Structures are given as C-alpha cells and as structure tokens.
C-alpha cells in the first residue's frame, strides 16, 4: 500500500502498522506541519475512494508541499484531482 511506503520512506518501521488506520495516523503525524515533495511515478489506480483517502492523509503537510504524479491514464489525472496537467509527446526512436 502506498501509505505504508510513504511512512517507511519517512523513517517508519515496515511491520509497525498492522492496520490501515495505524498507517494513516502515523503518516499524518510524520507530515504534520512539514513541507514535503512526494513523487508518485507510473500510477494506474483509478479508484476515487483511494485517492480521497490518500489526500486526507497528506493534508496535514505544510503550505508549499508538492506532489508530482506521473501516469499515462487520463482517468488517473481526473480522479486524482490534479491541478496542473503537462502532457508529454512521444519520444522519437533516437530519443527512446
């Protein structure tokens, strides 16, 4: 789960959170009042409920916190609530 990965990258212990609520609470505490830059790469989850839960966990961060999301799915862009969308063109054979 993404919340566990975020908590682990912030110094949390992998097996410390047996329940989802514990992960969410720990993540909120870790981010409370802190500025963060979170990269979510190659995202495919199109479930609006999961995006809502993730946003609720991240809301405690300081003003100026940023999330960079990369995806090839226009649905992910919509359900994630992305504010700025930058569509990249295809690479040429030489660039790839």
mmCIF file as gemmi writes it, N, C-alpha and C atoms, coordinates in Angstrom:
data_model
loop_
_atom_site.group_PDB
_atom_site.id
_atom_site.type_symbol
_atom_site.label_atom_id
_atom_site.label_alt_id
_atom_site.label_comp_id
_atom_site.label_asym_id
_atom_site.label_entity_id
_atom_site.label_seq_id
_atom_site.pdbx_PDB_ins_code
_atom_site.Cartn_x
_atom_site.Cartn_y
_atom_site.Cartn_z
_atom_site.occupancy
_atom_site.B_iso_or_equiv
_atom_site.pdbx_formal_charge
_atom_site.auth_seq_id
_atom_site.auth_asym_id
_atom_site.pdbx_PDB_model_num
ATOM 1 N N . UNK Axp A 1 ? 0.837 -1.188 0 1 0 ? 1 A 1
ATOM 2 C CA . UNK Axp A 1 ? 0 0 0 1 0 ? 1 A 1
ATOM 3 C C . UNK Axp A 1 ? 0.878 1.246 0 1 0 ? 1 A 1
ATOM 4 N N . UNK Axp A 2 ? 0.42 2.26 -0.675 1 0 ? 2 A 1
ATOM 5 C CA . UNK Axp A 2 ? 1.218 3.465 -0.841 1 0 ? 2 A 1
ATOM 6 C C . UNK Axp A 2 ? 1.469 4.192 0.476 1 0 ? 2 A 1
ATOM 7 N N . UNK Axp A 3 ? 0.49 4.214 1.366 1 0 ? 3 A 1
ATOM 8 C CA . UNK Axp A 3 ? 0.678 4.897 2.65 1 0 ? 3 A 1
ATOM 9 C C . UNK Axp A 3 ? 1.799 4.256 3.451 1 0 ? 3 A 1
ATOM 10 N N . UNK Axp A 4 ? 1.884 2.926 3.414 1 0 ? 4 A 1
ATOM 11 C CA . UNK Axp A 4 ? 2.969 2.237 4.123 1 0 ? 4 A 1
ATOM 12 C C . UNK Axp A 4 ? 4.319 2.603 3.529 1 0 ? 4 A 1
ATOM 13 N N . UNK Axp A 5 ? 4.4 2.671 2.2 1 0 ? 5 A 1
ATOM 14 C CA . UNK Axp A 5 ? 5.663 3.022 1.533 1 0 ? 5 A 1
ATOM 15 C C . UNK Axp A 5 ? 6.086 4.444 1.897 1 0 ? 5 A 1
ATOM 16 N N . UNK Axp A 6 ? 5.133 5.357 1.941 1 0 ? 6 A 1
ATOM 17 C CA . UNK Axp A 6 ? 5.446 6.738 2.304 1 0 ? 6 A 1
ATOM 18 C C . UNK Axp A 6 ? 5.926 6.8 3.748 1 0 ? 6 A 1
ATOM 19 N N . UNK Axp A 7 ? 5.238 6.103 4.648 1 0 ? 7 A 1
ATOM 20 C CA . UNK Axp A 7 ? 5.629 6.102 6.06 1 0 ? 7 A 1
ATOM 21 C C . UNK Axp A 7 ? 7.024 5.499 6.223 1 0 ? 7 A 1
ATOM 22 N N . UNK Axp A 8 ? 7.308 4.414 5.505 1 0 ? 8 A 1
ATOM 23 C CA . UNK Axp A 8 ? 8.627 3.784 5.579 1 0 ? 8 A 1
ATOM 24 C C . UNK Axp A 8 ? 9.717 4.729 5.079 1 0 ? 8 A 1
ATOM 25 N N . UNK Axp A 9 ? 9.443 5.438 3.985 1 0 ? 9 A 1
ATOM 26 C CA . UNK Axp A 9 ? 10.46 6.339 3.447 1 0 ? 9 A 1
ATOM 27 C C . UNK Axp A 9 ? 10.71 7.512 4.383 1 0 ? 9 A 1
ATOM 28 N N . UNK Axp A 10 ? 9.741 7.809 5.248 1 0 ? 10 A 1
ATOM 29 C CA . UNK Axp A 10 ? 9.897 8.876 6.229 1 0 ? 10 A 1
ATOM 30 C C . UNK Axp A 10 ? 10.495 8.403 7.537 1 0 ? 10 A 1
ATOM 31 N N . UNK Axp A 11 ? 10.905 7.143 7.603 1 0 ? 11 A 1
ATOM 32 C CA . UNK Axp A 11 ? 11.557 6.635 8.804 1 0 ? 11 A 1
ATOM 33 C C . UNK Axp A 11 ? 10.721 5.666 9.62 1 0 ? 11 A 1
ATOM 34 N N . UNK Axp A 12 ? 9.511 5.38 9.177 1 0 ? 12 A 1
ATOM 35 C CA . UNK Axp A 12 ? 8.66 4.439 9.896 1 0 ? 12 A 1
ATOM 36 C C . UNK Axp A 12 ? 9.141 3.006 9.718 1 0 ? 12 A 1
ATOM 37 N N . UNK Axp A 13 ? 8.794 2.154 10.659 1 0 ? 13 A 1
ATOM 38 C CA . UNK Axp A 13 ? 9.164 0.737 10.608 1 0 ? 13 A 1
ATOM 39 C C . UNK Axp A 13 ? 8.157 -0.039 9.765 1 0 ? 13 A 1
ATOM 40 N N . UNK Axp A 14 ? 8.661 -0.948 8.924 1 0 ? 14 A 1
ATOM 41 C CA . UNK Axp A 14 ? 7.813 -1.683 7.985 1 0 ? 14 A 1
ATOM 42 C C . UNK Axp A 14 ? 6.688 -2.462 8.655 1 0 ? 14 A 1
ATOM 43 N N . UNK Axp A 15 ? 6.961 -3.186 9.699 1 0 ? 15 A 1
ATOM 44 C CA . UNK Axp A 15 ? 5.952 -4.038 10.324 1 0 ? 15 A 1
ATOM 45 C C . UNK Axp A 15 ? 5.234 -3.375 11.496 1 0 ? 15 A 1
ATOM 46 N N . UNK Axp A 16 ? 5.41 -2.081 11.651 1 0 ? 16 A 1
ATOM 47 C CA . UNK Axp A 16 ? 4.835 -1.37 12.79 1 0 ? 16 A 1
ATOM 48 C C . UNK Axp A 16 ? 3.333 -1.147 12.639 1 0 ? 16 A 1
ATOM 49 N N . UNK Axp A 17 ? 2.819 -1.198 11.442 1 0 ? 17 A 1
ATOM 50 C CA . UNK Axp A 17 ? 1.445 -0.803 11.18 1 0 ? 17 A 1
ATOM 51 C C . UNK Axp A 17 ? 0.587 -1.973 10.695 1 0 ? 17 A 1
ATOM 52 N N . UNK Axp A 18 ? 0 -2.735 11.615 1 0 ? 18 A 1
ATOM 53 C CA . UNK Axp A 18 ? -0.804 -3.878 11.186 1 0 ? 18 A 1
ATOM 54 C C . UNK Axp A 18 ? -2.157 -3.474 10.59 1 0 ? 18 A 1
ATOM 55 N N . UNK Axp A 19 ? -2.642 -2.313 10.917 1 0 ? 19 A 1
ATOM 56 C CA . UNK Axp A 19 ? -3.946 -1.857 10.445 1 0 ? 19 A 1
ATOM 57 C C . UNK Axp A 19 ? -3.801 -0.585 9.619 1 0 ? 19 A 1
ATOM 58 N N . UNK Axp A 20 ? -4.676 -0.417 8.642 1 0 ? 20 A 1
ATOM 59 C CA . UNK Axp A 20 ? -4.65 0.752 7.781 1 0 ? 20 A 1
ATOM 60 C C . UNK Axp A 20 ? -4.768 2.044 8.59 1 0 ? 20 A 1
ATOM 61 N N . UNK Axp A 21 ? -5.629 2.061 9.602 1 0 ? 21 A 1
ATOM 62 C CA . UNK Axp A 21 ? -5.8 3.262 10.425 1 0 ? 21 A 1
ATOM 63 C C . UNK Axp A 21 ? -4.494 3.672 11.087 1 0 ? 21 A 1
ATOM 64 N N . UNK Axp A 22 ? -3.71 2.69 11.529 1 0 ? 22 A 1
ATOM 65 C CA . UNK Axp A 22 ? -2.431 2.988 12.168 1 0 ? 22 A 1
ATOM 66 C C . UNK Axp A 22 ? -1.47 3.617 11.169 1 0 ? 22 A 1
ATOM 67 N N . UNK Axp A 23 ? -1.477 3.129 9.951 1 0 ? 23 A 1
ATOM 68 C CA . UNK Axp A 23 ? -0.617 3.697 8.903 1 0 ? 23 A 1
ATOM 69 C C . UNK Axp A 23 ? -1.021 5.141 8.63 1 0 ? 23 A 1
ATOM 70 N N . UNK Axp A 24 ? -2.31 5.353 8.468 1 0 ? 24 A 1
ATOM 71 C CA . UNK Axp A 24 ? -2.799 6.698 8.183 1 0 ? 24 A 1
ATOM 72 C C . UNK Axp A 24 ? -2.465 7.671 9.305 1 0 ? 24 A 1
ATOM 73 N N . UNK Axp A 25 ? -2.671 7.259 10.535 1 0 ? 25 A 1
ATOM 74 C CA . UNK Axp A 25 ? -2.372 8.126 11.677 1 0 ? 25 A 1
ATOM 75 C C . UNK Axp A 25 ? -0.883 8.44 11.761 1 0 ? 25 A 1
ATOM 76 N N . UNK Axp A 26 ? -0.055 7.443 11.56 1 0 ? 26 A 1
ATOM 77 C CA . UNK Axp A 26 ? 1.39 7.66 11.609 1 0 ? 26 A 1
ATOM 78 C C . UNK Axp A 26 ? 1.839 8.602 10.497 1 0 ? 26 A 1
ATOM 79 N N . UNK Axp A 27 ? 1.299 8.43 9.313 1 0 ? 27 A 1
ATOM 80 C CA . UNK Axp A 27 ? 1.653 9.297 8.195 1 0 ? 27 A 1
ATOM 81 C C . UNK Axp A 27 ? 1.238 10.738 8.473 1 0 ? 27 A 1
ATOM 82 N N . UNK Axp A 28 ? 0.045 10.921 8.999 1 0 ? 28 A 1
ATOM 83 C CA . UNK Axp A 28 ? -0.402 12.279 9.354 1 0 ? 28 A 1
ATOM 84 C C . UNK Axp A 28 ? 0.536 12.915 10.367 1 0 ? 28 A 1
ATOM 85 N N . UNK Axp A 29 ? 0.936 12.142 11.387 1 0 ? 29 A 1
ATOM 86 C CA . UNK Axp A 29 ? 1.853 12.663 12.411 1 0 ? 29 A 1
ATOM 87 C C . UNK Axp A 29 ? 3.209 13.019 11.808 1 0 ? 29 A 1
ATOM 88 N N . UNK Axp A 30 ? 3.71 12.17 10.928 1 0 ? 30 A 1
ATOM 89 C CA . UNK Axp A 30 ? 5.02 12.407 10.316 1 0 ? 30 A 1
ATOM 90 C C . UNK Axp A 30 ? 5.022 13.671 9.463 1 0 ? 30 A 1
ATOM 91 N N . UNK Axp A 31 ? 3.909 13.945 8.788 1 0 ? 31 A 1
ATOM 92 C CA . UNK Axp A 31 ? 3.833 15.077 7.867 1 0 ? 31 A 1
ATOM 93 C C . UNK Axp A 31 ? 3.292 16.35 8.508 1 0 ? 31 A 1
ATOM 94 N N . UNK Axp A 32 ? 2.757 16.257 9.719 1 0 ? 32 A 1
ATOM 95 C CA . UNK Axp A 32 ? 2.11 17.386 10.367 1 0 ? 32 A 1
ATOM 96 C C . UNK Axp A 32 ? 3.016 18.611 10.406 1 0 ? 32 A 1
ATOM 97 N N . UNK Axp A 33 ? 2.624 19.628 9.669 1 0 ? 33 A 1
ATOM 98 C CA . UNK Axp A 33 ? 3.36 20.891 9.664 1 0 ? 33 A 1
ATOM 99 C C . UNK Axp A 33 ? 4.674 20.864 8.889 1 0 ? 33 A 1
ATOM 100 N N . UNK Axp A 34 ? 4.994 19.761 8.236 1 0 ? 34 A 1
ATOM 101 C CA . UNK Axp A 34 ? 6.251 19.659 7.492 1 0 ? 34 A 1
ATOM 102 C C . UNK Axp A 34 ? 5.993 19.821 6.004 1 0 ? 34 A 1
ATOM 103 N N . UNK Axp A 35 ? 6.937 20.44 5.337 1 0 ? 35 A 1
ATOM 104 C CA . UNK Axp A 35 ? 6.86 20.6 3.9 1 0 ? 35 A 1
ATOM 105 C C . UNK Axp A 35 ? 7.431 19.35 3.243 1 0 ? 35 A 1
ATOM 106 N N . UNK Axp A 36 ? 6.75 18.825 2.257 1 0 ? 36 A 1
ATOM 107 C CA . UNK Axp A 36 ? 7.216 17.615 1.598 1 0 ? 36 A 1
ATOM 108 C C . UNK Axp A 36 ? 7.081 17.721 0.083 1 0 ? 36 A 1
ATOM 109 N N . UNK Axp A 37 ? 7.847 16.901 -0.618 1 0 ? 37 A 1
ATOM 110 C CA . UNK Axp A 37 ? 7.761 16.742 -2.065 1 0 ? 37 A 1
ATOM 111 C C . UNK Axp A 37 ? 7.642 15.248 -2.317 1 0 ? 37 A 1
ATOM 112 N N . UNK Axp A 38 ? 6.484 14.817 -2.78 1 0 ? 38 A 1
ATOM 113 C CA . UNK Axp A 38 ? 6.192 13.399 -2.961 1 0 ? 38 A 1
ATOM 114 C C . UNK Axp A 38 ? 6.106 13.095 -4.452 1 0 ? 38 A 1
ATOM 115 N N . UNK Axp A 39 ? 6.828 12.074 -4.9 1 0 ? 39 A 1
ATOM 116 C CA . UNK Axp A 39 ? 6.784 11.652 -6.299 1 0 ? 39 A 1
ATOM 117 C C . UNK Axp A 39 ? 6.045 10.325 -6.377 1 0 ? 39 A 1
ATOM 118 N N . UNK Axp A 40 ? 4.963 10.307 -7.138 1 0 ? 40 A 1
ATOM 119 C CA . UNK Axp A 40 ? 4.2 9.094 -7.409 1 0 ? 40 A 1
ATOM 120 C C . UNK Axp A 40 ? 4.374 8.797 -8.898 1 0 ? 40 A 1
ATOM 121 N N . UNK Axp A 41 ? 5.177 7.806 -9.208 1 0 ? 41 A 1
ATOM 122 C CA . UNK Axp A 41 ? 5.569 7.535 -10.591 1 0 ? 41 A 1
ATOM 123 C C . UNK Axp A 41 ? 4.797 6.355 -11.179 1 0 ? 41 A 1
ATOM 124 N N . UNK Axp A 42 ? 4.37 6.515 -12.418 1 0 ? 42 A 1
ATOM 125 C CA . UNK Axp A 42 ? 3.712 5.464 -13.199 1 0 ? 42 A 1
ATOM 126 C C . UNK Axp A 42 ? 2.474 4.92 -12.477 1 0 ? 42 A 1
ATOM 127 N N . UNK Axp A 43 ? 1.58 5.823 -12.115 1 0 ? 43 A 1
ATOM 128 C CA . UNK Axp A 43 ? 0.385 5.489 -11.337 1 0 ? 43 A 1
ATOM 129 C C . UNK Axp A 43 ? -0.746 5.049 -12.264 1 0 ? 43 A 1
ATOM 130 N N . UNK Axp A 44 ? -1.437 3.979 -11.853 1 0 ? 44 A 1
ATOM 131 C CA . UNK Axp A 44 ? -2.546 3.448 -12.649 1 0 ? 44 A 1
ATOM 132 C C . UNK Axp A 44 ? -3.838 3.317 -11.852 1 0 ? 44 A 1
ATOM 133 N N . UNK Axp A 45 ? -3.845 3.609 -10.561 1 0 ? 45 A 1
ATOM 134 C CA . UNK Axp A 45 ? -5.04 3.419 -9.747 1 0 ? 45 A 1
ATOM 135 C C . UNK Axp A 45 ? -6.09 4.47 -10.083 1 0 ? 45 A 1
ATOM 136 N N . UNK Axp A 46 ? -7.267 4.006 -10.519 1 0 ? 46 A 1
ATOM 137 C CA . UNK Axp A 46 ? -8.346 4.9 -10.942 1 0 ? 46 A 1
ATOM 138 C C . UNK Axp A 46 ? -9.506 4.947 -9.949 1 0 ? 46 A 1
ATOM 139 N N . UNK Axp A 47 ? -9.282 4.469 -8.732 1 0 ? 47 A 1
ATOM 140 C CA . UNK Axp A 47 ? -10.332 4.402 -7.712 1 0 ? 47 A 1
ATOM 141 C C . UNK Axp A 47 ? -10.428 5.731 -6.96 1 0 ? 47 A 1
ATOM 142 N N . UNK Axp A 48 ? -11.516 6.499 -7.164 1 0 ? 48 A 1
ATOM 143 C CA . UNK Axp A 48 ? -11.657 7.802 -6.499 1 0 ? 48 A 1
ATOM 144 C C . UNK Axp A 48 ? -11.606 7.715 -4.975 1 0 ? 48 A 1
ATOM 145 N N . UNK Axp A 49 ? -12.131 6.633 -4.404 1 0 ? 49 A 1
ATOM 146 C CA . UNK Axp A 49 ? -12.115 6.477 -2.948 1 0 ? 49 A 1
ATOM 147 C C . UNK Axp A 49 ? -10.687 6.377 -2.422 1 0 ? 49 A 1
ATOM 148 N N . UNK Axp A 50 ? -9.833 5.635 -3.099 1 0 ? 50 A 1
ATOM 149 C CA . UNK Axp A 50 ? -8.437 5.522 -2.678 1 0 ? 50 A 1
ATOM 150 C C . UNK Axp A 50 ? -7.715 6.855 -2.8 1 0 ? 50 A 1
ATOM 151 N N . UNK Axp A 51 ? -8.026 7.614 -3.841 1 0 ? 51 A 1
ATOM 152 C CA . UNK Axp A 51 ? -7.41 8.937 -3.982 1 0 ? 51 A 1
ATOM 153 C C . UNK Axp A 51 ? -7.867 9.866 -2.866 1 0 ? 51 A 1
ATOM 154 N N . UNK Axp A 52 ? -9.133 9.795 -2.508 1 0 ? 52 A 1
ATOM 155 C CA . UNK Axp A 52 ? -9.659 10.62 -1.424 1 0 ? 52 A 1
ATOM 156 C C . UNK Axp A 52 ? -8.956 10.297 -0.105 1 0 ? 52 A 1
ATOM 157 N N . UNK Axp A 53 ? -8.772 9.009 0.166 1 0 ? 53 A 1
ATOM 158 C CA . UNK Axp A 53 ? -8.082 8.594 1.394 1 0 ? 53 A 1
ATOM 159 C C . UNK Axp A 53 ? -6.643 9.088 1.416 1 0 ? 53 A 1
ATOM 160 N N . UNK Axp A 54 ? -5.966 8.985 0.274 1 0 ? 54 A 1
ATOM 161 C CA . UNK Axp A 54 ? -4.577 9.446 0.207 1 0 ? 54 A 1
ATOM 162 C C . UNK Axp A 54 ? -4.5 10.955 0.462 1 0 ? 54 A 1
ATOM 163 N N . UNK Axp A 55 ? -5.382 11.71 -0.152 1 0 ? 55 A 1
ATOM 164 C CA . UNK Axp A 55 ? -5.398 13.163 0.061 1 0 ? 55 A 1
ATOM 165 C C . UNK Axp A 55 ? -5.616 13.499 1.533 1 0 ? 55 A 1
ATOM 166 N N . UNK Axp A 56 ? -6.514 12.781 2.189 1 0 ? 56 A 1
ATOM 167 C CA . UNK Axp A 56 ? -6.787 13.022 3.607 1 0 ? 56 A 1
ATOM 168 C C . UNK Axp A 56 ? -5.553 12.759 4.467 1 0 ? 56 A 1
ATOM 169 N N . UNK Axp A 57 ? -4.732 11.809 4.062 1 0 ? 57 A 1
ATOM 170 C CA . UNK Axp A 57 ? -3.506 11.523 4.814 1 0 ? 57 A 1
ATOM 171 C C . UNK Axp A 57 ? -2.458 12.603 4.603 1 0 ? 57 A 1
ATOM 172 N N . UNK Axp A 58 ? -2.458 13.211 3.429 1 0 ? 58 A 1
ATOM 173 C CA . UNK Axp A 58 ? -1.402 14.165 3.082 1 0 ? 58 A 1
ATOM 174 C C . UNK Axp A 58 ? -1.743 15.605 3.427 1 0 ? 58 A 1
ATOM 175 N N . UNK Axp A 59 ? -2.965 15.865 3.824 1 0 ? 59 A 1
ATOM 176 C CA . UNK Axp A 59 ? -3.431 17.236 4.032 1 0 ? 59 A 1
ATOM 177 C C . UNK Axp A 59 ? -2.749 17.95 5.202 1 0 ? 59 A 1
ATOM 178 N N . UNK Axp A 60 ? -2.147 17.204 6.104 1 0 ? 60 A 1
ATOM 179 C CA . UNK Axp A 60 ? -1.546 17.825 7.284 1 0 ? 60 A 1
ATOM 180 C C . UNK Axp A 60 ? -0.181 18.461 7.005 1 0 ? 60 A 1
ATOM 181 N N . UNK Axp A 61 ? 0.333 18.302 5.795 1 0 ? 61 A 1
ATOM 182 C CA . UNK Axp A 61 ? 1.627 18.882 5.454 1 0 ? 61 A 1
ATOM 183 C C . UNK Axp A 61 ? 1.575 20.402 5.404 1 0 ? 61 A 1
ATOM 184 N N . UNK Axp A 62 ? 2.754 21.016 5.466 1 0 ? 62 A 1
ATOM 185 C CA . UNK Axp A 62 ? 2.854 22.473 5.461 1 0 ? 62 A 1
ATOM 186 C C . UNK Axp A 62 ? 2.505 23.047 4.089 1 0 ? 62 A 1
ATOM 187 N N . UNK Axp A 63 ? 2.145 24.307 4.092 1 0 ? 63 A 1
ATOM 188 C CA . UNK Axp A 63 ? 1.869 25.026 2.851 1 0 ? 63 A 1
ATOM 189 C C . UNK Axp A 63 ? 3.109 24.969 1.969 1 0 ? 63 A 1
ATOM 190 N N . UNK Axp A 64 ? 2.901 24.739 0.697 1 0 ? 64 A 1
ATOM 191 C CA . UNK Axp A 64 ? 4.02 24.647 -0.232 1 0 ? 64 A 1
ATOM 192 C C . UNK Axp A 64 ? 4.435 23.211 -0.525 1 0 ? 64 A 1
ATOM 193 N N . UNK Axp A 65 ? 3.838 22.259 0.174 1 0 ? 65 A 1
ATOM 194 C CA . UNK Axp A 65 ? 4.119 20.851 -0.115 1 0 ? 65 A 1
ATOM 195 C C . UNK Axp A 65 ? 3.636 20.543 -1.528 1 0 ? 65 A 1
ATOM 196 N N . UNK Axp A 66 ? 4.329 19.64 -2.213 1 0 ? 66 A 1
ATOM 197 C CA . UNK Axp A 66 ? 4.004 19.33 -3.603 1 0 ? 66 A 1
ATOM 198 C C . UNK Axp A 66 ? 3.963 17.832 -3.839 1 0 ? 66 A 1
ATOM 199 N N . UNK Axp A 67 ? 3.143 17.441 -4.802 1 0 ? 67 A 1
ATOM 200 C CA . UNK Axp A 67 ? 3.073 16.049 -5.241 1 0 ? 67 A 1
ATOM 201 C C . UNK Axp A 67 ? 3.253 16.048 -6.754 1 0 ? 67 A 1
ATOM 202 N N . UNK Axp A 68 ? 4.199 15.251 -7.221 1 0 ? 68 A 1
ATOM 203 C CA . UNK Axp A 68 ? 4.416 15.065 -8.649 1 0 ? 68 A 1
ATOM 204 C C . UNK Axp A 68 ? 3.892 13.679 -9.001 1 0 ? 68 A 1
ATOM 205 N N . UNK Axp A 69 ? 2.936 13.632 -9.895 1 0 ? 69 A 1
ATOM 206 C CA . UNK Axp A 69 ? 2.292 12.384 -10.289 1 0 ? 69 A 1
ATOM 207 C C . UNK Axp A 69 ? 2.57 12.143 -11.761 1 0 ? 69 A 1
ATOM 208 N N . UNK Axp A 70 ? 3.089 10.963 -12.093 1 0 ? 70 A 1
ATOM 209 C CA . UNK Axp A 70 ? 3.237 10.602 -13.5 1 0 ? 70 A 1
ATOM 210 C C . UNK Axp A 70 ? 2.317 9.429 -13.794 1 0 ? 70 A 1
ATOM 211 N N . UNK Axp A 71 ? 1.651 9.517 -14.942 1 0 ? 71 A 1
ATOM 212 C CA . UNK Axp A 71 ? 0.722 8.475 -15.363 1 0 ? 71 A 1
ATOM 213 C C . UNK Axp A 71 ? 0.511 8.592 -16.867 1 0 ? 71 A 1
ATOM 214 N N . UNK Axp A 72 ? 0.059 7.518 -17.455 1 0 ? 72 A 1
ATOM 215 C CA . UNK Axp A 72 ? -0.338 7.544 -18.863 1 0 ? 72 A 1
ATOM 216 C C . UNK Axp A 72 ? -1.855 7.493 -18.99 1 0 ? 72 A 1
ATOM 217 N N . UNK Axp A 73 ? -2.55 7.566 -17.873 1 0 ? 73 A 1
ATOM 218 C CA . UNK Axp A 73 ? -4.003 7.444 -17.846 1 0 ? 73 A 1
ATOM 219 C C . UNK Axp A 73 ? -4.662 8.799 -17.598 1 0 ? 73 A 1
ATOM 220 N N . UNK Axp A 74 ? -5.507 9.226 -18.526 1 0 ? 74 A 1
ATOM 221 C CA . UNK Axp A 74 ? -6.256 10.466 -18.326 1 0 ? 74 A 1
ATOM 222 C C . UNK Axp A 74 ? -7.261 10.327 -17.179 1 0 ? 74 A 1
ATOM 223 N N . UNK Axp A 75 ? -7.746 9.12 -16.948 1 0 ? 75 A 1
ATOM 224 C CA . UNK Axp A 75 ? -8.674 8.876 -15.841 1 0 ? 75 A 1
ATOM 225 C C . UNK Axp A 75 ? -7.973 9.124 -14.505 1 0 ? 75 A 1
ATOM 226 N N . UNK Axp A 76 ? -6.734 8.674 -14.366 1 0 ? 76 A 1
ATOM 227 C CA . UNK Axp A 76 ? -5.967 8.905 -13.135 1 0 ? 76 A 1
ATOM 228 C C . UNK Axp A 76 ? -5.808 10.403 -12.897 1 0 ? 76 A 1
ATOM 229 N N . UNK Axp A 77 ? -5.524 11.146 -13.949 1 0 ? 77 A 1
ATOM 230 C CA . UNK Axp A 77 ? -5.372 12.6 -13.814 1 0 ? 77 A 1
ATOM 231 C C . UNK Axp A 77 ? -6.653 13.198 -13.254 1 0 ? 77 A 1
ATOM 232 N N . UNK Axp A 78 ? -7.794 12.773 -13.757 1 0 ? 78 A 1
ATOM 233 C CA . UNK Axp A 78 ? -9.083 13.313 -13.303 1 0 ? 78 A 1
ATOM 234 C C . UNK Axp A 78 ? -9.405 12.915 -11.865 1 0 ? 78 A 1
ATOM 235 N N . UNK Axp A 79 ? -9.32 11.619 -11.558 1 0 ? 79 A 1
ATOM 236 C CA . UNK Axp A 79 ? -9.73 11.179 -10.218 1 0 ? 79 A 1
ATOM 237 C C . UNK Axp A 79 ? -8.746 11.592 -9.131 1 0 ? 79 A 1
ATOM 238 N N . UNK Axp A 80 ? -7.502 11.862 -9.498 1 0 ? 80 A 1
ATOM 239 C CA . UNK Axp A 80 ? -6.52 12.296 -8.501 1 0 ? 80 A 1
ATOM 240 C C . UNK Axp A 80 ? -6.716 13.758 -8.122 1 0 ? 80 A 1
ATOM 241 N N . UNK Axp A 81 ? -7.459 14.485 -8.942 1 0 ? 81 A 1
ATOM 242 C CA . UNK Axp A 81 ? -7.692 15.897 -8.656 1 0 ? 81 A 1
ATOM 243 C C . UNK Axp A 81 ? -6.496 16.765 -8.993 1 0 ? 81 A 1
ATOM 244 N N . UNK Axp A 82 ? -5.699 16.321 -9.935 1 0 ? 82 A 1
ATOM 245 C CA . UNK Axp A 82 ? -4.504 17.073 -10.324 1 0 ? 82 A 1
ATOM 246 C C . UNK Axp A 82 ? -4.868 18.491 -10.748 1 0 ? 82 A 1
ATOM 247 N N . UNK Axp A 83 ? -4.055 19.441 -10.321 1 0 ? 83 A 1
ATOM 248 C CA . UNK Axp A 83 ? -4.309 20.845 -10.619 1 0 ? 83 A 1
ATOM 249 C C . UNK Axp A 83 ? -3.679 21.238 -11.954 1 0 ? 83 A 1
ATOM 250 N N . UNK Axp A 84 ? -2.458 20.813 -12.181 1 0 ? 84 A 1
ATOM 251 C CA . UNK Axp A 84 ? -1.747 21.15 -13.412 1 0 ? 84 A 1
ATOM 252 C C . UNK Axp A 84 ? -1.426 19.872 -14.172 1 0 ? 84 A 1
ATOM 253 N N . UNK Axp A 85 ? -1.8 19.854 -15.437 1 0 ? 85 A 1
ATOM 254 C CA . UNK Axp A 85 ? -1.535 18.693 -16.279 1 0 ? 85 A 1
ATOM 255 C C . UNK Axp A 85 ? -0.557 19.105 -17.366 1 0 ? 85 A 1
ATOM 256 N N . UNK Axp A 86 ? 0.522 18.343 -17.499 1 0 ? 86 A 1
ATOM 257 C CA . UNK Axp A 86 ? 1.515 18.581 -18.533 1 0 ? 86 A 1
ATOM 258 C C . UNK Axp A 86 ? 1.612 17.318 -19.369 1 0 ? 86 A 1
ATOM 259 N N . UNK Axp A 87 ? 1.033 17.35 -20.556 1 0 ? 87 A 1
ATOM 260 C CA . UNK Axp A 87 ? 1.047 16.178 -21.424 1 0 ? 87 A 1
ATOM 261 C C . UNK Axp A 87 ? 2.333 16.194 -22.243 1 0 ? 87 A 1
ATOM 262 N N . UNK Axp A 88 ? 3.09 15.111 -22.141 1 0 ? 88 A 1
ATOM 263 C CA . UNK Axp A 88 ? 4.332 14.994 -22.882 1 0 ? 88 A 1
ATOM 264 C C . UNK Axp A 88 ? 4.084 14.256 -24.19 1 0 ? 88 A 1
ATOM 265 N N . UNK Axp A 89 ? 4.801 14.659 -25.212 1 0 ? 89 A 1
ATOM 266 C CA . UNK Axp A 89 ? 4.687 13.984 -26.501 1 0 ? 89 A 1
ATOM 267 C C . UNK Axp A 89 ? 5.494 12.699 -26.514 1 0 ? 89 A 1
ATOM 268 N N . UNK Axp A 90 ? 5.283 11.92 -27.536 1 0 ? 90 A 1
ATOM 269 C CA . UNK Axp A 90 ? 6.034 10.678 -27.704 1 0 ? 90 A 1
ATOM 270 C C . UNK Axp A 90 ? 7.482 10.977 -28.049 1 0 ? 90 A 1
ATOM 271 N N . UNK Axp A 91 ? 8.378 10.093 -27.608 1 0 ? 91 A 1
ATOM 272 C CA . UNK Axp A 91 ? 9.782 10.207 -27.961 1 0 ? 91 A 1
ATOM 273 C C . UNK Axp A 91 ? 10.014 9.624 -29.35 1 0 ? 91 A 1
ATOM 274 N N . UNK Axp A 92 ? 10.972 10.184 -30.043 1 0 ? 92 A 1
ATOM 275 C CA . UNK Axp A 92 ? 11.353 9.606 -31.338 1 0 ? 92 A 1
ATOM 276 C C . UNK Axp A 92 ? 12.164 8.336 -31.074 1 0 ? 92 A 1
ATOM 277 N N . UNK Axp A 93 ? 12.397 7.559 -32.102 1 0 ? 93 A 1
ATOM 278 C CA . UNK Axp A 93 ? 13.212 6.345 -31.958 1 0 ? 93 A 1
ATOM 279 C C . UNK Axp A 93 ? 14.6 6.688 -31.418 1 0 ? 93 A 1
ATOM 280 N N . UNK Axp A 94 ? 15.169 7.792 -31.852 1 0 ? 94 A 1
ATOM 281 C CA . UNK Axp A 94 ? 16.511 8.199 -31.407 1 0 ? 94 A 1
ATOM 282 C C . UNK Axp A 94 ? 16.502 8.604 -29.938 1 0 ? 94 A 1
ATOM 283 N N . UNK Axp A 95 ? 15.449 9.293 -29.496 1 0 ? 95 A 1
ATOM 284 C CA . UNK Axp A 95 ? 15.361 9.74 -28.112 1 0 ? 95 A 1
ATOM 285 C C . UNK Axp A 95 ? 15.055 8.599 -27.154 1 0 ? 95 A 1
ATOM 286 N N . UNK Axp A 96 ? 14.359 7.588 -27.653 1 0 ? 96 A 1
ATOM 287 C CA . UNK Axp A 96 ? 13.983 6.464 -26.804 1 0 ? 96 A 1
ATOM 288 C C . UNK Axp A 96 ? 15.184 5.578 -26.591 1 0 ? 96 A 1
